[in-house]
Amino acid sequence: MRLLALLILLLSVPAAARPADSPRRLVLIDDDVIGLNGVPTLLLQAPGVEVLGITTTSGSVWRDTATAHALRTLEILGRTKVPVVPGATFPLLNSQEQVKRWEGMYGRLVFKGPWTDYWPGDTIQDHPGATDPRVVPDLPEGNPTLKPSAEVAALFLIRMARAHPGEITLFATGPMTNIALASSLDPDFARNIKELVYMGGSLNPTQRIRNASADQFAREFVNSPRREFNIRWDPEAARIVAHAPWRKVTMIPVDPSTGTQWSSDYLATIQAVPSPLAQALGKSISPGFPMWDELAAMVWLDPAIVTRSETLWIDFETSMAAAYGDTLSWTEAYRPHLGEQAQTVVLEVDRARMEADMRALYTRPVAK
């Protein structure tokens, strides 16, 4: 009876929180970190996962601000030995001046990361920060005392991939500048990676949650369904990555994120647990936002949350025209054979199961 009770207890624990029965899975995280939610925290909290390092890039915030968020995350989680390696501050070609010129011809973008200077008709979010990339604002979760690595992100990624060929899953949940640089410096970089999992791109997202907060985000895709910020910040980098010889690629576009949301009720269930992480999350997360990057972590940690996916060949538009940064996709019969790669594209997820898995990780005791 005791054995049966133990088995029932184990099966009741979400898959992402169960003890691993296989060797530790190695991961690298490349991210424009903006708080305690997202890929770094979930993977650092996941049993059986070893985070070899976090590389940072500009995107939603400037690189140095993302670096500060990553360092503070490690401090709160008690994982201060994980290196944080700063990467690209600017895109390969895209620039603030080019964005303004593009907007003059084709209309305003909804979100431009640190270049955001105008919200048309509302205040869905404060200005993301200073125009000077070297200025790091005070963080809601507290400022870090930990210092970043002196290594360069692209070189760190190459070094780790060479040290563990075929063993590392690489998570890309911001613009892909660092990964494009690593791929360009080392033609074997992509081959040395076990799997690339990225949050980026957009196919045909539809609004699935109806409330005031969700309505504010629907307009981003109503008239431009193929445009997504991570790709639009650095389309050239995304195209380099799309053409690299990866062993396996899993794409999480915007599409499934429209069925997710950081709600006040869900946050309250996490904050009810008296742990440093659970309490800090309340200061770091604003209710109303979709669970963009969290999807990338949870699809990998618990593949059973995926309810619909498709194999597509993916590329990204880099011509300096109206579609700059848009996602291109084909089935095998229609692809142009110009170097695009097959990718598993996640289209729908089980929100309830995903949230349960996330809650188990966010409320799990942190390292001492």
Short mmCIF file of C-alpha atoms in Angstrom, two decimals:
data_model
loop_
_atom_site.label_atom_id
_atom_site.label_comp_id
_atom_site.label_asym_id
_atom_site.label_seq_id
_atom_site.Cartn_x
_atom_site.Cartn_y
_atom_site.Cartn_z
CA MET A 1 0.00 0.00 0.00
CA ARG A 2 2.83 2.38 0.82
CA LEU A 3 4.39 1.72 -2.60
CA LEU A 4 1.06 2.38 -4.33
CA ALA A 5 0.59 5.62 -2.40
CA LEU A 6 4.12 6.70 -3.36
CA LEU A 7 3.43 5.99 -7.03
CA ILE A 8 0.18 7.98 -6.96
CA LEU A 9 2.00 10.90 -5.33
CA LEU A 10 4.73 10.87 -7.98
CA LEU A 11 2.23 10.79 -10.83
CA SER A 12 0.35 13.73 -9.34
CA VAL A 13 3.44 15.95 -9.61
CA PRO A 14 3.61 17.90 -12.90
CA ALA A 15 6.08 16.37 -15.35
CA ALA A 16 8.34 19.42 -15.28
CA ALA A 17 8.79 19.07 -11.53
CA ARG A 18 9.43 15.32 -11.33
CA PRO A 19 12.92 14.03 -10.51
CA ALA A 20 14.89 13.21 -13.64
CA ASP A 21 15.51 9.51 -14.28
CA SER A 22 18.18 10.25 -16.87
CA PRO A 23 21.49 12.18 -16.94
CA ARG A 24 21.25 15.93 -16.48
CA ARG A 25 20.19 17.77 -19.59
CA LEU A 26 22.56 20.54 -20.61
CA VAL A 27 21.20 23.90 -21.74
CA LEU A 28 22.41 27.33 -22.80
CA ILE A 29 20.08 30.33 -22.60
CA ASP A 30 20.36 33.34 -24.92
CA ASP A 31 17.88 35.97 -23.80
CA ASP A 32 16.93 39.64 -23.49
CA VAL A 33 16.08 39.02 -19.83
CA ILE A 34 13.46 41.42 -18.42
CA GLY A 35 12.62 39.91 -15.02
CA LEU A 36 12.27 36.75 -12.96
CA ASN A 37 9.68 35.12 -15.18
CA GLY A 38 10.77 33.40 -18.35
CA VAL A 39 13.25 30.78 -19.44
CA PRO A 40 16.18 31.35 -17.03
CA THR A 41 14.15 30.90 -13.83
CA LEU A 42 12.11 27.94 -15.09
CA LEU A 43 15.15 26.03 -16.37
CA LEU A 44 17.24 26.84 -13.30
CA GLN A 45 14.42 25.53 -11.11
CA ALA A 46 13.83 22.38 -13.18
CA PRO A 47 15.20 19.10 -11.76
CA GLY A 48 17.61 17.28 -14.03
CA VAL A 49 18.56 20.41 -15.99
CA GLU A 50 22.04 21.96 -15.91
CA VAL A 51 22.26 25.55 -17.15
CA LEU A 52 25.78 26.04 -18.50
CA GLY A 53 25.36 29.78 -18.87
CA ILE A 54 23.15 32.70 -19.83
CA THR A 55 24.15 34.98 -22.70
CA THR A 56 22.39 38.32 -22.96
CA THR A 57 21.37 40.53 -25.85
CA SER A 58 19.44 43.71 -26.44
CA GLY A 59 15.81 43.35 -27.37
CA SER A 60 12.97 44.23 -25.04
CA VAL A 61 15.61 46.14 -23.05
CA TRP A 62 19.23 47.05 -23.66
CA ARG A 63 21.82 44.31 -23.20
CA ASP A 64 23.28 45.72 -19.98
CA THR A 65 19.82 45.90 -18.40
CA ALA A 66 19.12 42.31 -19.50
CA THR A 67 22.45 41.33 -17.96
CA ALA A 68 21.48 42.95 -14.65
CA HIS A 69 18.15 41.07 -14.63
CA ALA A 70 19.96 37.79 -15.31
CA LEU A 71 22.47 38.37 -12.52
CA ARG A 72 19.74 39.28 -10.03
CA THR A 73 17.81 36.15 -11.02
CA LEU A 74 20.83 34.00 -10.17
CA GLU A 75 21.21 35.72 -6.81
CA ILE A 76 17.57 35.13 -5.86
CA LEU A 77 17.77 31.50 -6.95
CA GLY A 78 21.08 30.88 -5.17
CA ARG A 79 22.77 29.89 -8.46
CA THR A 80 25.58 32.42 -8.50
CA LYS A 81 28.10 30.07 -10.16
CA VAL A 82 26.19 30.10 -13.46
CA PRO A 83 28.00 32.55 -15.76
CA VAL A 84 26.18 35.48 -17.34
CA VAL A 85 27.95 36.54 -20.53
CA PRO A 86 27.01 39.84 -22.22
CA GLY A 87 26.54 39.76 -25.97
CA ALA A 88 25.28 42.10 -28.67
CA THR A 89 24.11 45.61 -27.84
CA PHE A 90 22.93 46.43 -31.36
CA PRO A 91 21.46 44.39 -34.26
CA LEU A 92 23.69 43.38 -37.18
CA LEU A 93 22.22 46.00 -39.56
CA ASN A 94 18.98 47.39 -38.15
CA SER A 95 19.19 50.73 -36.37
CA GLN A 96 16.99 53.32 -34.71
CA GLU A 97 17.41 55.66 -37.68
CA GLN A 98 16.42 52.92 -40.10
CA VAL A 99 13.35 52.10 -38.01
CA LYS A 100 12.22 55.74 -38.12
CA ARG A 101 12.72 55.86 -41.88
CA TRP A 102 10.79 52.59 -42.31
CA GLU A 103 7.93 53.91 -40.16
CA GLY A 104 7.74 57.02 -42.32
CA MET A 105 7.04 54.86 -45.35
CA TYR A 106 5.05 51.92 -43.94
CA GLY A 107 3.46 53.01 -40.66
CA ARG A 108 4.33 52.83 -36.97
CA LEU A 109 5.51 49.72 -35.21
CA VAL A 110 3.70 48.79 -32.00
CA PHE A 111 6.77 47.93 -29.95
CA LYS A 112 10.41 48.81 -30.68
CA GLY A 113 12.21 47.72 -27.51
CA PRO A 114 14.54 50.45 -26.21
CA TRP A 115 13.72 52.52 -29.30
CA THR A 116 10.05 52.82 -28.32
CA ASP A 117 9.19 56.51 -28.32
CA TYR A 118 5.46 56.60 -28.99
CA TRP A 119 2.36 54.64 -28.01
CA PRO A 120 -0.50 55.34 -30.40
CA GLY A 121 -3.51 56.26 -28.32
CA ASP A 122 -2.87 54.42 -25.05
CA THR A 123 -0.36 53.62 -22.34
CA ILE A 124 -0.17 49.83 -22.41
CA GLN A 125 3.40 49.96 -21.13
CA ASP A 126 5.80 52.58 -19.82
CA HIS A 127 8.74 53.53 -22.00
CA PRO A 128 11.16 50.57 -21.77
CA GLY A 129 14.10 52.63 -20.53
CA ALA A 130 16.88 55.04 -21.35
CA THR A 131 17.96 55.68 -24.91
CA ASP A 132 21.58 55.26 -23.77
CA PRO A 133 22.34 51.49 -23.72
CA ARG A 134 24.86 51.96 -20.90
CA VAL A 135 22.23 53.26 -18.46
CA VAL A 136 20.79 50.48 -16.28
CA PRO A 137 17.71 51.50 -14.26
CA ASP A 138 16.94 50.20 -10.77
CA LEU A 139 15.33 46.76 -11.10
CA PRO A 140 11.94 46.00 -9.47
CA GLU A 141 13.39 42.78 -8.03
CA GLY A 142 16.45 44.59 -6.64
CA ASN A 143 19.83 45.39 -8.14
CA PRO A 144 22.49 42.67 -8.39
CA THR A 145 25.89 42.65 -6.72
CA LEU A 146 27.04 39.73 -8.87
CA LYS A 147 29.24 40.66 -11.86
CA PRO A 148 29.01 39.34 -15.42
CA SER A 149 31.66 37.33 -17.23
CA ALA A 150 34.33 39.18 -19.20
CA GLU A 151 33.96 36.71 -22.09
CA VAL A 152 32.11 37.57 -25.30
CA ALA A 153 28.75 35.82 -25.69
CA ALA A 154 29.29 34.41 -29.20
CA LEU A 155 32.68 32.98 -28.21
CA PHE A 156 31.24 31.52 -25.01
CA LEU A 157 28.48 29.80 -26.99
CA ILE A 158 31.02 28.33 -29.40
CA ARG A 159 33.26 27.15 -26.55
CA MET A 160 30.39 25.41 -24.75
CA ALA A 161 29.13 23.76 -27.94
CA ARG A 162 32.62 22.42 -28.71
CA ALA A 163 33.03 21.14 -25.16
CA HIS A 164 29.69 19.27 -25.26
CA PRO A 165 29.02 18.36 -28.92
CA GLY A 166 25.53 17.01 -29.51
CA GLU A 167 24.52 17.43 -25.85
CA ILE A 168 23.28 21.03 -25.46
CA THR A 169 19.81 22.45 -26.03
CA LEU A 170 20.10 26.13 -26.92
CA PHE A 171 17.22 28.40 -25.93
CA ALA A 172 16.84 31.64 -27.87
CA THR A 173 14.10 33.81 -26.37
CA GLY A 174 15.23 37.21 -27.57
CA PRO A 175 16.65 38.54 -30.84
CA MET A 176 19.16 36.13 -32.40
CA THR A 177 22.20 38.37 -32.83
CA ASN A 178 24.52 36.38 -30.56
CA ILE A 179 23.57 33.08 -32.17
CA ALA A 180 24.03 34.49 -35.68
CA LEU A 181 27.50 35.72 -34.70
CA ALA A 182 28.42 32.31 -33.26
CA SER A 183 27.14 30.58 -36.41
CA SER A 184 29.14 32.96 -38.62
CA LEU A 185 32.35 32.54 -36.61
CA ASP A 186 32.17 28.76 -36.41
CA PRO A 187 30.53 26.83 -39.28
CA ASP A 188 30.21 23.79 -36.97
CA PHE A 189 28.46 25.67 -34.17
CA ALA A 190 24.91 24.68 -35.18
CA ARG A 191 25.98 21.07 -35.84
CA ASN A 192 27.42 20.88 -32.32
CA ILE A 193 24.07 21.86 -30.75
CA LYS A 194 21.58 19.09 -29.96
CA GLU A 195 18.50 21.26 -30.45
CA LEU A 196 17.61 24.91 -30.95
CA VAL A 197 14.41 26.02 -29.18
CA TYR A 198 13.38 29.59 -29.90
CA MET A 199 10.55 31.99 -29.22
CA GLY A 200 10.08 34.16 -32.26
CA GLY A 201 8.21 34.68 -35.48
CA SER A 202 4.50 34.75 -36.18
CA LEU A 203 2.23 32.86 -38.58
CA ASN A 204 -1.43 33.78 -38.05
CA PRO A 205 -2.14 34.50 -34.36
CA THR A 206 -5.74 34.97 -33.29
CA GLN A 207 -7.10 36.45 -30.09
CA ARG A 208 -8.16 33.71 -27.67
CA ILE A 209 -8.53 35.55 -24.37
CA ARG A 210 -11.16 38.28 -24.12
CA ASN A 211 -10.51 40.92 -21.48
CA ALA A 212 -9.24 44.49 -21.31
CA SER A 213 -5.57 43.52 -21.04
CA ALA A 214 -5.67 41.03 -23.89
CA ASP A 215 -7.54 43.44 -26.16
CA GLN A 216 -4.60 45.83 -26.01
CA PHE A 217 -2.32 43.25 -27.58
CA ALA A 218 -4.61 42.03 -30.34
CA ARG A 219 -3.93 45.07 -32.54
CA GLU A 220 -0.26 44.09 -32.87
CA PHE A 221 -1.18 41.22 -35.19
CA VAL A 222 -4.55 42.19 -36.68
CA ASN A 223 -3.06 43.90 -39.73
CA SER A 224 0.48 42.49 -39.63
CA PRO A 225 0.14 38.82 -38.61
CA ARG A 226 3.63 37.84 -39.79
CA ARG A 227 5.53 40.46 -37.75
CA GLU A 228 7.00 39.67 -34.31
CA PHE A 229 9.39 41.74 -32.21
CA ASN A 230 12.26 39.28 -31.61
CA ILE A 231 12.69 38.81 -35.35
CA ARG A 232 11.93 42.43 -36.30
CA TRP A 233 14.72 43.75 -34.01
CA ASP A 234 17.36 41.87 -36.04
CA PRO A 235 15.95 40.18 -39.16
CA GLU A 236 19.40 39.56 -40.67
CA ALA A 237 20.47 37.60 -37.60
CA ALA A 238 17.25 35.57 -37.69
CA ARG A 239 17.84 34.69 -41.33
CA ILE A 240 21.40 33.52 -40.63
CA VAL A 241 20.07 31.31 -37.83
CA ALA A 242 17.25 29.96 -40.02
CA HIS A 243 19.82 28.79 -42.58
CA ALA A 244 22.28 27.21 -40.13
CA PRO A 245 22.68 23.38 -40.15
CA TRP A 246 20.91 22.56 -36.86
CA ARG A 247 20.21 18.96 -35.92
CA LYS A 248 16.73 19.88 -34.66
CA VAL A 249 14.76 23.14 -34.37
CA THR A 250 11.62 23.83 -32.35
CA MET A 251 9.91 27.15 -33.09
CA ILE A 252 7.45 28.74 -30.67
CA PRO A 253 5.89 31.62 -32.63
CA VAL A 254 3.49 34.18 -31.18
CA ASP A 255 0.51 32.01 -32.17
CA PRO A 256 0.21 29.80 -29.05
CA SER A 257 0.99 32.70 -26.71
CA THR A 258 -2.38 34.35 -27.42
CA GLY A 259 -3.98 31.54 -25.42
CA THR A 260 -1.88 32.33 -22.33
CA GLN A 261 -1.78 35.22 -19.90
CA TRP A 262 -0.19 36.30 -16.63
CA SER A 263 -3.40 36.92 -14.70
CA SER A 264 -3.66 38.39 -11.21
CA ASP A 265 -5.39 35.22 -9.99
CA TYR A 266 -2.60 32.98 -11.29
CA LEU A 267 0.09 35.19 -9.79
CA ALA A 268 -1.75 35.05 -6.46
CA THR A 269 -1.55 31.24 -6.40
CA ILE A 270 2.23 31.50 -6.76
CA GLN A 271 2.69 34.29 -4.24
CA ALA A 272 0.69 32.33 -1.67
CA VAL A 273 3.82 30.22 -1.20
CA PRO A 274 6.25 31.86 1.26
CA SER A 275 9.43 31.57 -0.78
CA PRO A 276 11.89 34.29 -1.91
CA LEU A 277 11.27 33.49 -5.56
CA ALA A 278 7.47 33.44 -5.30
CA GLN A 279 7.46 36.79 -3.52
CA ALA A 280 9.96 38.37 -5.93
CA LEU A 281 7.88 37.29 -8.93
CA GLY A 282 5.10 39.61 -7.82
CA LYS A 283 7.46 42.57 -8.15
CA SER A 284 8.78 41.45 -11.52
CA ILE A 285 5.63 40.52 -13.46
CA SER A 286 2.82 42.78 -14.65
CA PRO A 287 -0.53 40.97 -15.08
CA GLY A 288 -2.00 41.01 -18.57
CA PHE A 289 1.02 39.93 -20.59
CA PRO A 290 1.09 36.65 -22.53
CA MET A 291 3.53 33.94 -21.42
CA TRP A 292 5.82 34.32 -24.41
CA ASP A 293 9.19 33.01 -23.25
CA GLU A 294 7.69 30.69 -20.64
CA LEU A 295 6.22 28.71 -23.52
CA ALA A 296 9.69 27.92 -24.86
CA ALA A 297 10.81 26.49 -21.53
CA MET A 298 7.65 24.51 -20.85
CA VAL A 299 7.31 23.02 -24.34
CA TRP A 300 10.76 21.50 -23.81
CA LEU A 301 10.31 20.52 -20.15
CA ASP A 302 6.89 18.96 -20.69
CA PRO A 303 6.22 18.23 -24.39
CA ALA A 304 2.79 16.88 -23.46
CA ILE A 305 1.50 20.47 -23.15
CA VAL A 306 1.70 20.75 -26.97
CA THR A 307 -1.71 19.99 -28.45
CA ARG A 308 -0.97 21.02 -32.04
CA SER A 309 2.23 21.42 -34.01
CA GLU A 310 3.34 21.26 -37.62
CA THR A 311 6.56 20.74 -39.56
CA LEU A 312 7.28 23.81 -41.69
CA TRP A 313 10.27 25.26 -43.52
CA ILE A 314 10.97 28.70 -42.05
CA ASP A 315 12.82 31.81 -43.19
CA PHE A 316 12.64 35.55 -42.50
CA GLU A 317 12.29 38.55 -44.82
CA THR A 318 15.33 40.85 -44.94
CA SER A 319 14.51 43.15 -47.87
CA MET A 320 14.21 46.76 -46.68
CA ALA A 321 10.56 46.96 -47.67
CA ALA A 322 7.17 46.76 -45.97
CA ALA A 323 7.64 43.11 -44.96
CA TYR A 324 11.06 43.64 -43.34
CA GLY A 325 11.34 41.13 -40.49
CA ASP A 326 8.25 39.12 -41.41
CA THR A 327 8.12 35.34 -41.02
CA LEU A 328 8.12 33.19 -44.16
CA SER A 329 6.87 29.61 -44.02
CA TRP A 330 6.19 26.71 -46.38
CA THR A 331 5.26 23.06 -46.39
CA GLU A 332 7.85 20.85 -48.02
CA ALA A 333 6.18 20.79 -51.42
CA TYR A 334 6.19 24.59 -51.73
CA ARG A 335 9.49 25.65 -50.16
CA PRO A 336 11.98 27.48 -52.42
CA HIS A 337 15.04 25.33 -51.54
CA LEU A 338 17.21 28.34 -50.69
CA GLY A 339 18.71 26.96 -47.49
CA GLU A 340 15.66 27.13 -45.23
CA GLN A 341 15.44 24.35 -42.63
CA ALA A 342 12.60 22.14 -41.41
CA GLN A 343 11.31 23.21 -38.00
CA THR A 344 8.73 21.83 -35.58
CA VAL A 345 6.35 24.76 -35.13
CA VAL A 346 4.24 24.77 -31.95
CA LEU A 347 0.76 26.16 -32.64
CA GLU A 348 -1.39 25.31 -29.59
CA VAL A 349 -0.76 24.28 -25.98
CA ASP A 350 -2.71 23.04 -22.97
CA ARG A 351 -2.78 26.20 -20.86
CA ALA A 352 -3.97 24.54 -17.65
CA ARG A 353 -1.26 21.88 -17.72
CA MET A 354 1.40 24.44 -18.57
CA GLU A 355 0.37 26.72 -15.71
CA ALA A 356 0.39 23.81 -13.27
CA ASP A 357 3.90 22.85 -14.37
CA MET A 358 5.09 26.44 -14.04
CA ARG A 359 3.55 26.83 -10.59
CA ALA A 360 5.40 23.72 -9.41
CA LEU A 361 8.71 25.19 -10.56
CA TYR A 362 8.14 28.75 -9.34
CA THR A 363 7.15 27.52 -5.89
CA ARG A 364 9.91 24.91 -5.60
CA PRO A 365 12.56 25.70 -2.96
CA VAL A 366 15.52 27.61 -4.36
CA ALA A 367 19.14 26.49 -4.00
CA LYS A 368 20.89 27.24 -0.71
#
